[in-house]
Short mmCIF file of C-alpha atoms and ligand atoms in Angstrom, two decimals:
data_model
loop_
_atom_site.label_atom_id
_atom_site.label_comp_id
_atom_site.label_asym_id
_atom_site.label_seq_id
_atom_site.Cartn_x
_atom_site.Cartn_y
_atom_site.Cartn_z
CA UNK A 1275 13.16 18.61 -20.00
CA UNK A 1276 10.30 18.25 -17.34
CA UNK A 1277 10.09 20.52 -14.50
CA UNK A 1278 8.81 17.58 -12.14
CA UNK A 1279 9.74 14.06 -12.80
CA UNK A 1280 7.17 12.18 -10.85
CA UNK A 1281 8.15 8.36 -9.60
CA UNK A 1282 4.97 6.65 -8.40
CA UNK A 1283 1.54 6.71 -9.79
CA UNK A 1284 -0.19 6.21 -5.93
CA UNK A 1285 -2.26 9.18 -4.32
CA UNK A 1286 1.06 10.74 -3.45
CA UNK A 1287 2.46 11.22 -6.58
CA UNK A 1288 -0.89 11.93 -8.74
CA UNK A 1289 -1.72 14.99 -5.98
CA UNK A 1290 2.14 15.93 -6.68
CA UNK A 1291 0.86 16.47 -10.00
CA UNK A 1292 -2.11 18.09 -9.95
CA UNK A 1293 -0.90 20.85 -7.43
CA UNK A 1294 2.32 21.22 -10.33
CA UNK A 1295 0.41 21.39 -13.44
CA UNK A 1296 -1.71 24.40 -11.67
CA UNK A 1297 1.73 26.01 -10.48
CA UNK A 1298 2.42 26.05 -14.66
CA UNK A 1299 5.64 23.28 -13.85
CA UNK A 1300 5.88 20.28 -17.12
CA UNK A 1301 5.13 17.00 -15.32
CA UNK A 1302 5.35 13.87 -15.52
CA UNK A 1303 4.37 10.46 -13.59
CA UNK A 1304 6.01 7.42 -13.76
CA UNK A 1305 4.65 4.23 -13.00
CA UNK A 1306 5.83 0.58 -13.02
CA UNK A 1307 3.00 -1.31 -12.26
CA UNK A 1308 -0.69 -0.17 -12.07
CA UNK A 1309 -1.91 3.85 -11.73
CA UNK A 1310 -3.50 4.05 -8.46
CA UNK A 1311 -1.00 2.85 -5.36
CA UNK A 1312 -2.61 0.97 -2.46
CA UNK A 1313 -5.56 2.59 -1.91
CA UNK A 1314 -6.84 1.10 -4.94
CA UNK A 1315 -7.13 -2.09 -3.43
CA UNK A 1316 -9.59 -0.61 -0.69
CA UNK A 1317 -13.32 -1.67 -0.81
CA UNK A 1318 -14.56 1.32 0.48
CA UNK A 1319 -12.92 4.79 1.59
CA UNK A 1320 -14.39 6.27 4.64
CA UNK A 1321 -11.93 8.53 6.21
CA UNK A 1322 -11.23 11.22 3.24
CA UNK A 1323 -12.27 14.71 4.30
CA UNK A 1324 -15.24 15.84 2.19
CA UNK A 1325 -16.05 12.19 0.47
CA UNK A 1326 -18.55 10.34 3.11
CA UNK A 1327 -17.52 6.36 1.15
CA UNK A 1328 -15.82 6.01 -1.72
CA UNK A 1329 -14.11 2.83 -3.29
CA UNK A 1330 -10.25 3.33 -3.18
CA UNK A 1331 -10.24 2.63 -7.06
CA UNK A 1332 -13.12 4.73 -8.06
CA UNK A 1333 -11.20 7.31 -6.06
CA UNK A 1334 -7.60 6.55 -7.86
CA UNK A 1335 -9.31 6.80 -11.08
CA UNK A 1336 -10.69 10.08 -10.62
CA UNK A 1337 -7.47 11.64 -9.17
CA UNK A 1338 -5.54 10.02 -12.41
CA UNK A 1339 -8.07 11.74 -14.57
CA UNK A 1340 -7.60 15.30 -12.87
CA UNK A 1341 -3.80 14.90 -12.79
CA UNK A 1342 -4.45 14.03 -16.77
CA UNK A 1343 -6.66 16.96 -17.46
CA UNK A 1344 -4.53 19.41 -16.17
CA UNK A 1345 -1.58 18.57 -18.57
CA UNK A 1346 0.15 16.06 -16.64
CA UNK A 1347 2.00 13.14 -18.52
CA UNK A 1348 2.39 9.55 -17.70
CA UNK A 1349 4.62 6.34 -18.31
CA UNK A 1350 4.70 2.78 -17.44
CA UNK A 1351 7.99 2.42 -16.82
CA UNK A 1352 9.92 0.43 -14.26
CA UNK A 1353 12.40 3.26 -13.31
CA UNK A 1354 16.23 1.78 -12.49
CA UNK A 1355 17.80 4.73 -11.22
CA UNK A 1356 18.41 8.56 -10.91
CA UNK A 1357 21.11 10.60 -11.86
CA UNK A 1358 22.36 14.24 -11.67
CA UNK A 1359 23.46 15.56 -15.60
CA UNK A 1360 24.69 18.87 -15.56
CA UNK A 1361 21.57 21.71 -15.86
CA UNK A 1362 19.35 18.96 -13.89
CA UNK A 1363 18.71 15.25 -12.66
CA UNK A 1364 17.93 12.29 -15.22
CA UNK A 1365 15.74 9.50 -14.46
CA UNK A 1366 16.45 6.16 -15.87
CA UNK A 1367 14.48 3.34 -17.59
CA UNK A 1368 14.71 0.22 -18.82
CA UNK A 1369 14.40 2.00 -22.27
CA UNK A 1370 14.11 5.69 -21.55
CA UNK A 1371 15.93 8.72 -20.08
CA UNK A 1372 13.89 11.33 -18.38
CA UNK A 1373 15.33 14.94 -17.91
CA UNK A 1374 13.78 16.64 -14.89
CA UNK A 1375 14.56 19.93 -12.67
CA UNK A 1376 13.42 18.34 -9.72
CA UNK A 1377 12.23 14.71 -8.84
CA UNK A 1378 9.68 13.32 -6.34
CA UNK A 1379 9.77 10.19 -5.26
CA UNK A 1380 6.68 8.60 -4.44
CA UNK A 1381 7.00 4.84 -4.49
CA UNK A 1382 4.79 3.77 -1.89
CA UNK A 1383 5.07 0.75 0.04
CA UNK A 1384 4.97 -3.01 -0.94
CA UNK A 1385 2.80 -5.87 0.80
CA UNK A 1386 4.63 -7.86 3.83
CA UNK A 1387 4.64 -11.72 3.46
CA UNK A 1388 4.29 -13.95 7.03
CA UNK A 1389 7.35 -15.74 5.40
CA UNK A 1390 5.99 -19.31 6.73
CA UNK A 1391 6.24 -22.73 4.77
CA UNK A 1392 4.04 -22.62 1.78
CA UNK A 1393 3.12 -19.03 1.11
CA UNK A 1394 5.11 -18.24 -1.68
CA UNK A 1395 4.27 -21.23 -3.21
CA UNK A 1396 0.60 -21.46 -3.03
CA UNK A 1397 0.25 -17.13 -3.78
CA UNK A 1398 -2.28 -17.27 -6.81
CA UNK A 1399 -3.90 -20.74 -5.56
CA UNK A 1400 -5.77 -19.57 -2.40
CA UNK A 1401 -3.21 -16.99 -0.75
CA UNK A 1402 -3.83 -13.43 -2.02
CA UNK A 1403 -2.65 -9.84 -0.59
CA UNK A 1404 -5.65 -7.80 -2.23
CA UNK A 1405 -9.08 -9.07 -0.84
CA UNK A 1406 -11.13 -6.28 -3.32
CA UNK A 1407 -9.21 -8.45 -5.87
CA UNK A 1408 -9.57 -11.98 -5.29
CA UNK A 1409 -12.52 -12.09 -2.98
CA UNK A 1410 -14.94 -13.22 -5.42
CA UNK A 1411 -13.61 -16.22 -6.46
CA UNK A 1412 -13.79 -17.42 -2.63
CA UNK A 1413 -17.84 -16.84 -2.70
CA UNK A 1414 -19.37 -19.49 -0.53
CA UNK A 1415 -16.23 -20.59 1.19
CA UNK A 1416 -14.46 -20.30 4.09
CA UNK A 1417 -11.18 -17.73 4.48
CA UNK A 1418 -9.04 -16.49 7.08
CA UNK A 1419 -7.70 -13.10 6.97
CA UNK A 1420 -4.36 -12.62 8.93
CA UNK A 1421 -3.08 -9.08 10.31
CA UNK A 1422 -5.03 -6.10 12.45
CA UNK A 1423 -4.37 -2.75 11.11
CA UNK A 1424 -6.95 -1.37 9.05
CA UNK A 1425 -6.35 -3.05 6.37
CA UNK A 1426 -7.10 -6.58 7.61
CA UNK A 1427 -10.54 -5.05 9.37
CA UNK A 1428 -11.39 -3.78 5.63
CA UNK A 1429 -10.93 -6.86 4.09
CA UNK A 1430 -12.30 -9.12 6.98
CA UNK A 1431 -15.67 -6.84 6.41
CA UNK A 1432 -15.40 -6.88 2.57
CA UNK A 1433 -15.17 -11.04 2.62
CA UNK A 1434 -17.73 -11.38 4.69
CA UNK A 1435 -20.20 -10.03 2.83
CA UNK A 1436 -19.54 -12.96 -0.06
CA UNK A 1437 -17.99 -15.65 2.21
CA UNK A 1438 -19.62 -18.44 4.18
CA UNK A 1439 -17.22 -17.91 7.08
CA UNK A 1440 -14.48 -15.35 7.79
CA UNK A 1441 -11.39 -16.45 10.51
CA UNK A 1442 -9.44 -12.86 11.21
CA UNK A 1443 -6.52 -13.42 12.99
CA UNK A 1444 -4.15 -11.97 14.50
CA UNK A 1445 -1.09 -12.05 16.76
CA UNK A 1446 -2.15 -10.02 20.02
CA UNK A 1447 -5.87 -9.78 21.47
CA UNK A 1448 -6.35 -5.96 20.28
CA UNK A 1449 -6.59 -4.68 16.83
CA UNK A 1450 -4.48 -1.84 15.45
CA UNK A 1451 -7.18 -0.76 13.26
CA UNK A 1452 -10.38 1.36 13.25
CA UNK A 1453 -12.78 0.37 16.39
CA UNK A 1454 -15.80 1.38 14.45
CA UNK A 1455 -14.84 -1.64 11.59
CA UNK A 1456 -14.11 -3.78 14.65
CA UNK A 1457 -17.71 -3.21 16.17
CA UNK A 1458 -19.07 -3.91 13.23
CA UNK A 1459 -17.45 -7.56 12.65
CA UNK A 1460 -18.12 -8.03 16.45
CA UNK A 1461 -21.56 -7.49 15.11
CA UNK A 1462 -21.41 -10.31 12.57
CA UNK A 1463 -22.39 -13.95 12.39
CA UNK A 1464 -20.14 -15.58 9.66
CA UNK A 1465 -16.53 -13.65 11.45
CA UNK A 1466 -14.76 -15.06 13.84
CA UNK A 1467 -11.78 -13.40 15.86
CA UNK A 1468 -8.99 -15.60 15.93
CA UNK A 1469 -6.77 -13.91 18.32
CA UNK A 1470 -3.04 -13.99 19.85
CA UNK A 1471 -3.10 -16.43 17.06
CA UNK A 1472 0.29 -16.68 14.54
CA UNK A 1473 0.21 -18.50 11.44
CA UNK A 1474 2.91 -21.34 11.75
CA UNK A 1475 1.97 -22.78 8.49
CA UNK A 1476 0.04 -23.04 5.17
CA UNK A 1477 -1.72 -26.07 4.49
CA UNK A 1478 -2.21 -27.67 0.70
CA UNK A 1479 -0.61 -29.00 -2.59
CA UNK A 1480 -2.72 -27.95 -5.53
CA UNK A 1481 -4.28 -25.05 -3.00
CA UNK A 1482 -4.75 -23.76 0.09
CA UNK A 1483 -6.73 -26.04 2.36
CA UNK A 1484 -5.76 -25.03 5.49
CA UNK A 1485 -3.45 -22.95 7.87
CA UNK A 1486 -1.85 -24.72 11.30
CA UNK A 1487 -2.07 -21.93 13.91
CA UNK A 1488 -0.42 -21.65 16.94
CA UNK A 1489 -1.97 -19.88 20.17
CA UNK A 1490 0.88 -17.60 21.35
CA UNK A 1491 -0.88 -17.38 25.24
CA UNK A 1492 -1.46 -21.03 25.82
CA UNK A 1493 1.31 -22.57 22.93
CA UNK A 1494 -0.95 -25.19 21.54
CA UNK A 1495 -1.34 -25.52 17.86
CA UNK A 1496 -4.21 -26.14 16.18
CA UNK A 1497 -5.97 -25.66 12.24
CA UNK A 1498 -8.57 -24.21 10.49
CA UNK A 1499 -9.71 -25.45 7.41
CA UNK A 1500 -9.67 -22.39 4.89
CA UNK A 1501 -9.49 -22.71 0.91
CA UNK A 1502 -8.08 -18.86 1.08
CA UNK A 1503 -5.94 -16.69 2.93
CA UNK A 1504 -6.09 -13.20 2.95
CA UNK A 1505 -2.55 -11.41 4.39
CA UNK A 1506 -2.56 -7.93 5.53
CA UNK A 1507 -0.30 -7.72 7.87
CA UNK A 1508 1.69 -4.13 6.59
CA UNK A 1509 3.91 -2.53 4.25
CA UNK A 1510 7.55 -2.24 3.84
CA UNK A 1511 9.24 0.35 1.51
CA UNK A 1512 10.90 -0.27 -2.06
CA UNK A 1513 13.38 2.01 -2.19
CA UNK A 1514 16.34 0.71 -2.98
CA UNK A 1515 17.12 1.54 -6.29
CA UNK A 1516 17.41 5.22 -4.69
CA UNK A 1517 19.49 4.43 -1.67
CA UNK A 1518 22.75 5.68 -3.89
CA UNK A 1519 20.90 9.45 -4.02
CA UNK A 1520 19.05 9.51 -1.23
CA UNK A 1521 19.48 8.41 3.02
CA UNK A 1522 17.29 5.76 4.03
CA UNK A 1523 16.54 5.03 7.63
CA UNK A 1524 17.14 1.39 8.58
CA UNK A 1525 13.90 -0.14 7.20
CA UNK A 1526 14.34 1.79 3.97
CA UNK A 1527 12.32 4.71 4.25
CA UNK A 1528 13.41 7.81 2.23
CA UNK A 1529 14.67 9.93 5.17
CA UNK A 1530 12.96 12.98 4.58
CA UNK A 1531 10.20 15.36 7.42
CA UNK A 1532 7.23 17.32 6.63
CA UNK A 1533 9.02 19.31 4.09
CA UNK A 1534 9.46 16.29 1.80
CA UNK A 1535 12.99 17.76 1.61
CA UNK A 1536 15.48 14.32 1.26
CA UNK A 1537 19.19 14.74 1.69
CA UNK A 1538 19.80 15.32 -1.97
CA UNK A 1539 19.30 18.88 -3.79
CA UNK A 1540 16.08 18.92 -5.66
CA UNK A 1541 15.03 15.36 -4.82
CA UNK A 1542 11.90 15.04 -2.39
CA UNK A 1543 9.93 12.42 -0.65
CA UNK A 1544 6.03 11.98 -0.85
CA UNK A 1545 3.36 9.59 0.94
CA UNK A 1546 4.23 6.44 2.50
CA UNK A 1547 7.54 5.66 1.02
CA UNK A 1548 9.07 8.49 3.79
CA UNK A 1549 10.01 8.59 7.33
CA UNK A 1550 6.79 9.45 8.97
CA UNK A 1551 4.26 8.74 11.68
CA UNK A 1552 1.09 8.26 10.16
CA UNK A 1553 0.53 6.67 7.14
CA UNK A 1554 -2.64 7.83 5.48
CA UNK A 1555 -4.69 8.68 2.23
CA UNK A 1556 -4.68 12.09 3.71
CA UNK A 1557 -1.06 12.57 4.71
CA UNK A 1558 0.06 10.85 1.16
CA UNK A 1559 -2.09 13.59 -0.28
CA UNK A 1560 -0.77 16.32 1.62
CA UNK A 1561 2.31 15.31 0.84
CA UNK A 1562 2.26 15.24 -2.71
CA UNK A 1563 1.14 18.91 -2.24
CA UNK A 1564 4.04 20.07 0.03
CA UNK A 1565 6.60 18.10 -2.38
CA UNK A 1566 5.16 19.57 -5.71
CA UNK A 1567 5.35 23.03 -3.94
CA UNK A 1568 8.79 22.34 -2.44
CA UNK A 1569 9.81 21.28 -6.03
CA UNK A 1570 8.55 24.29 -7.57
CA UNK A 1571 10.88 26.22 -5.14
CA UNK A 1572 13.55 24.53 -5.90
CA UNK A 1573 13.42 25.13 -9.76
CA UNK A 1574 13.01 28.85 -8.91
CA UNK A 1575 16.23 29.16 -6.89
P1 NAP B 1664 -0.58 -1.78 9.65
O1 NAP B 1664 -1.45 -0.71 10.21
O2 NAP B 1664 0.90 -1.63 9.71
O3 NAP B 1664 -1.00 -3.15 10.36
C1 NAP B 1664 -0.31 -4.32 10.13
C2 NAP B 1664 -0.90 -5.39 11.02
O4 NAP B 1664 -0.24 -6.61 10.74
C3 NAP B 1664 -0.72 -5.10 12.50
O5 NAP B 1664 -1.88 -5.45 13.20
C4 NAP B 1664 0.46 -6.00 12.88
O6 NAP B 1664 0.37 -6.50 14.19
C5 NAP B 1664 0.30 -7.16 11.93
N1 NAP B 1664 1.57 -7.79 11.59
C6 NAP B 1664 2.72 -7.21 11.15
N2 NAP B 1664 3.66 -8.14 10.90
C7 NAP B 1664 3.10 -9.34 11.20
C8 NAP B 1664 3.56 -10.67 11.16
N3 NAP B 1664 4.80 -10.97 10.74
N4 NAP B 1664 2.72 -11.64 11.54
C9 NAP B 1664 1.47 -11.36 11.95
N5 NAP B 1664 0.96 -10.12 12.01
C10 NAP B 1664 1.77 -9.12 11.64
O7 NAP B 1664 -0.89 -2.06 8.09
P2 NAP B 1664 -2.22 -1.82 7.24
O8 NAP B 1664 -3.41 -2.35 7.94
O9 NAP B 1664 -1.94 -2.33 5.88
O10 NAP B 1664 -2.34 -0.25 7.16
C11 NAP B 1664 -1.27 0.56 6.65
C12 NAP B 1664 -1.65 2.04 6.75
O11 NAP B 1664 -2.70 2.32 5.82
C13 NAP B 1664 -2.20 2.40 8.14
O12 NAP B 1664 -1.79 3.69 8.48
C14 NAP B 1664 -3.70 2.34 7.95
O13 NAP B 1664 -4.41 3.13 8.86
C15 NAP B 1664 -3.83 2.84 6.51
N6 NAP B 1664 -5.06 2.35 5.85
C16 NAP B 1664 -6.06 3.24 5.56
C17 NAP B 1664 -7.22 2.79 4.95
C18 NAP B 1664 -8.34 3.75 4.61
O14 NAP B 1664 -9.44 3.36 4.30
N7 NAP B 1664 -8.11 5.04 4.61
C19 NAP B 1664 -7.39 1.45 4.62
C20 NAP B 1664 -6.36 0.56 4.93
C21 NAP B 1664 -5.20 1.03 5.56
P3 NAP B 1664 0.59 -5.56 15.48
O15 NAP B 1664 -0.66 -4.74 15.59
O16 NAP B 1664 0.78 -6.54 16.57
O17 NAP B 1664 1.81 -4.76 15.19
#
């Protein structure tokens, strides 16, 4: 039986288990695709108190090791559901049962498609949701990046430095992201803002050789010729395996506040995969502190 049955191996759910191995609690993480989360995908961290720049998967890796060192187990696993068993909660696998006292769910959020003609079907041949990933194979070519939150600055900036020309586009003429990346792509030769620009379509058969745009102020359409497209344009939770334990709100966010405290006894909510405001590296680690501490109060009671 573990004290802390961990689901999601992101920033939330590794801090969750560093701050319950040093409470004394039996952990374990559960992961179904890759340790790490999002942030892993990040070129370079710049906002994490104390660390001046740090690659998001140098910095996964590192928070992965300390969660291992202090005791802390781990499983791939895709888990298929949670249920409550007499003395505590059981989570389910594929091929496993996990006995825990408490749970924390820290799933994390998925990548939003556009959803126009061609994306699915050209993903892998030239449209890609992880620039750190697939960058390199577009060195020397020309990409558009499509979205304006942080995420899309970060990977505008990353491309640029291997790419012969970087379109960033987006659907309203300000960004949502950091103005100090923005001044800095302002600053370069090979970017180009795109802007109150929407993607109508995806261009190619084989691959991606273009993208028809349409300018939402002035509604002509035009194209740019692009052998890669680069989509950040948000998150949306994966939740709902859980939705049968836990609340949602109506986009399928665990419904839980600052306390991490969900709607079911012993189950709490950590980093993006919860109702909040601000989704960041720093709130998903705060948040796997509160839950692992909220967790350890509940096995007390
Ligand atoms: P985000 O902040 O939600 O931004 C999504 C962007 O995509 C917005 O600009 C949005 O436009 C646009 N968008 C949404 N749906 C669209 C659609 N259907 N068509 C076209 N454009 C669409 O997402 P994110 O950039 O992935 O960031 C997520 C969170 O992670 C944020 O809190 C961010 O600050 C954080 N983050 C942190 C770091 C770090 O280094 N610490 C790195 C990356 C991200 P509108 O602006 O018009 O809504």
């Amino acid at each position: 039986m573990y004290d802390i049955g961990i689901i999601g191996g992101g920033t939330a759910g590794m801090t969750a288990a560093i701050y319950g191995q040093r409470a004394g609690k039996k952990t374990i993480i559960i992961e179904g695709g890759a340790f790490g989360g999002q942030i892993t995908s990040s070129s370079n961290v710049e906002n994490y108190p104390g660390i001046a720049s740090v690659s998001g998967s140098e910095f996964s890796m590192n928070l992965l090791d300390q969660a291992v060192k202090l005791g802390a187990e781990t499983a791939m696993e895709q888990v298929t559901g949670i249920r409550e068993d007499g003395s505590g909660k059981v989570i389910e696998t594929a091929g496993k049962e996990y006995p825990c006292r408490s749970v924390i769910l820290a799933t994390g959020v998925t990548h939003r498609h556009l959803g126009v003609p061609n994306e699915e079907r050209l993903t892998g041949a030239g449209v890609s949701y992880c620039a750190t990933c697939d960058g390199m194979f577009f060195r020397g070519r020309d990409v558009a990046v499509v979205g304006g939150g942080s995420t899309a600055l970060q990977d505008a900036e990353f491309l640029s430095n291997y790419c012969r020309k970087v379109y960033l586009i987006h659907r309203r003429d300000e960004f949502r992201g950091e103005d100090s990346i923005v001044k800095r792509l302002s600053g370069k030769e090979n970017v180009e803002f795109v802007l109150s620009a929407t993607v109508k379509e995806i261009i190619g058969d084989q691959s991606v050789e273009g993208l028809t745009l349409n300018n939402k102020k002035t509604g002509e359409e035009f194209k740019l010729d692009v052998s890669g497209v680069f989509i950040a344009v948000g998150q949306i939770p994966k939740n709902e395996i859980f939705a049968d334990v836990v609340k949602l709100d109506g986009d399928g966010f665990i419904l839980a506040a600052e306390d991490c405290v969900t709607s079911h006894p012993g189950i709490f909510a950590a980093g993006d995969c919860r109702t909040k405001e601000v989704r960041q590296l720093t709130t998903a680690a705060a948040d796997g502190a509160v839950a692992a501490l909220a967790a350890c109060k509940f096995i007390a009671e």
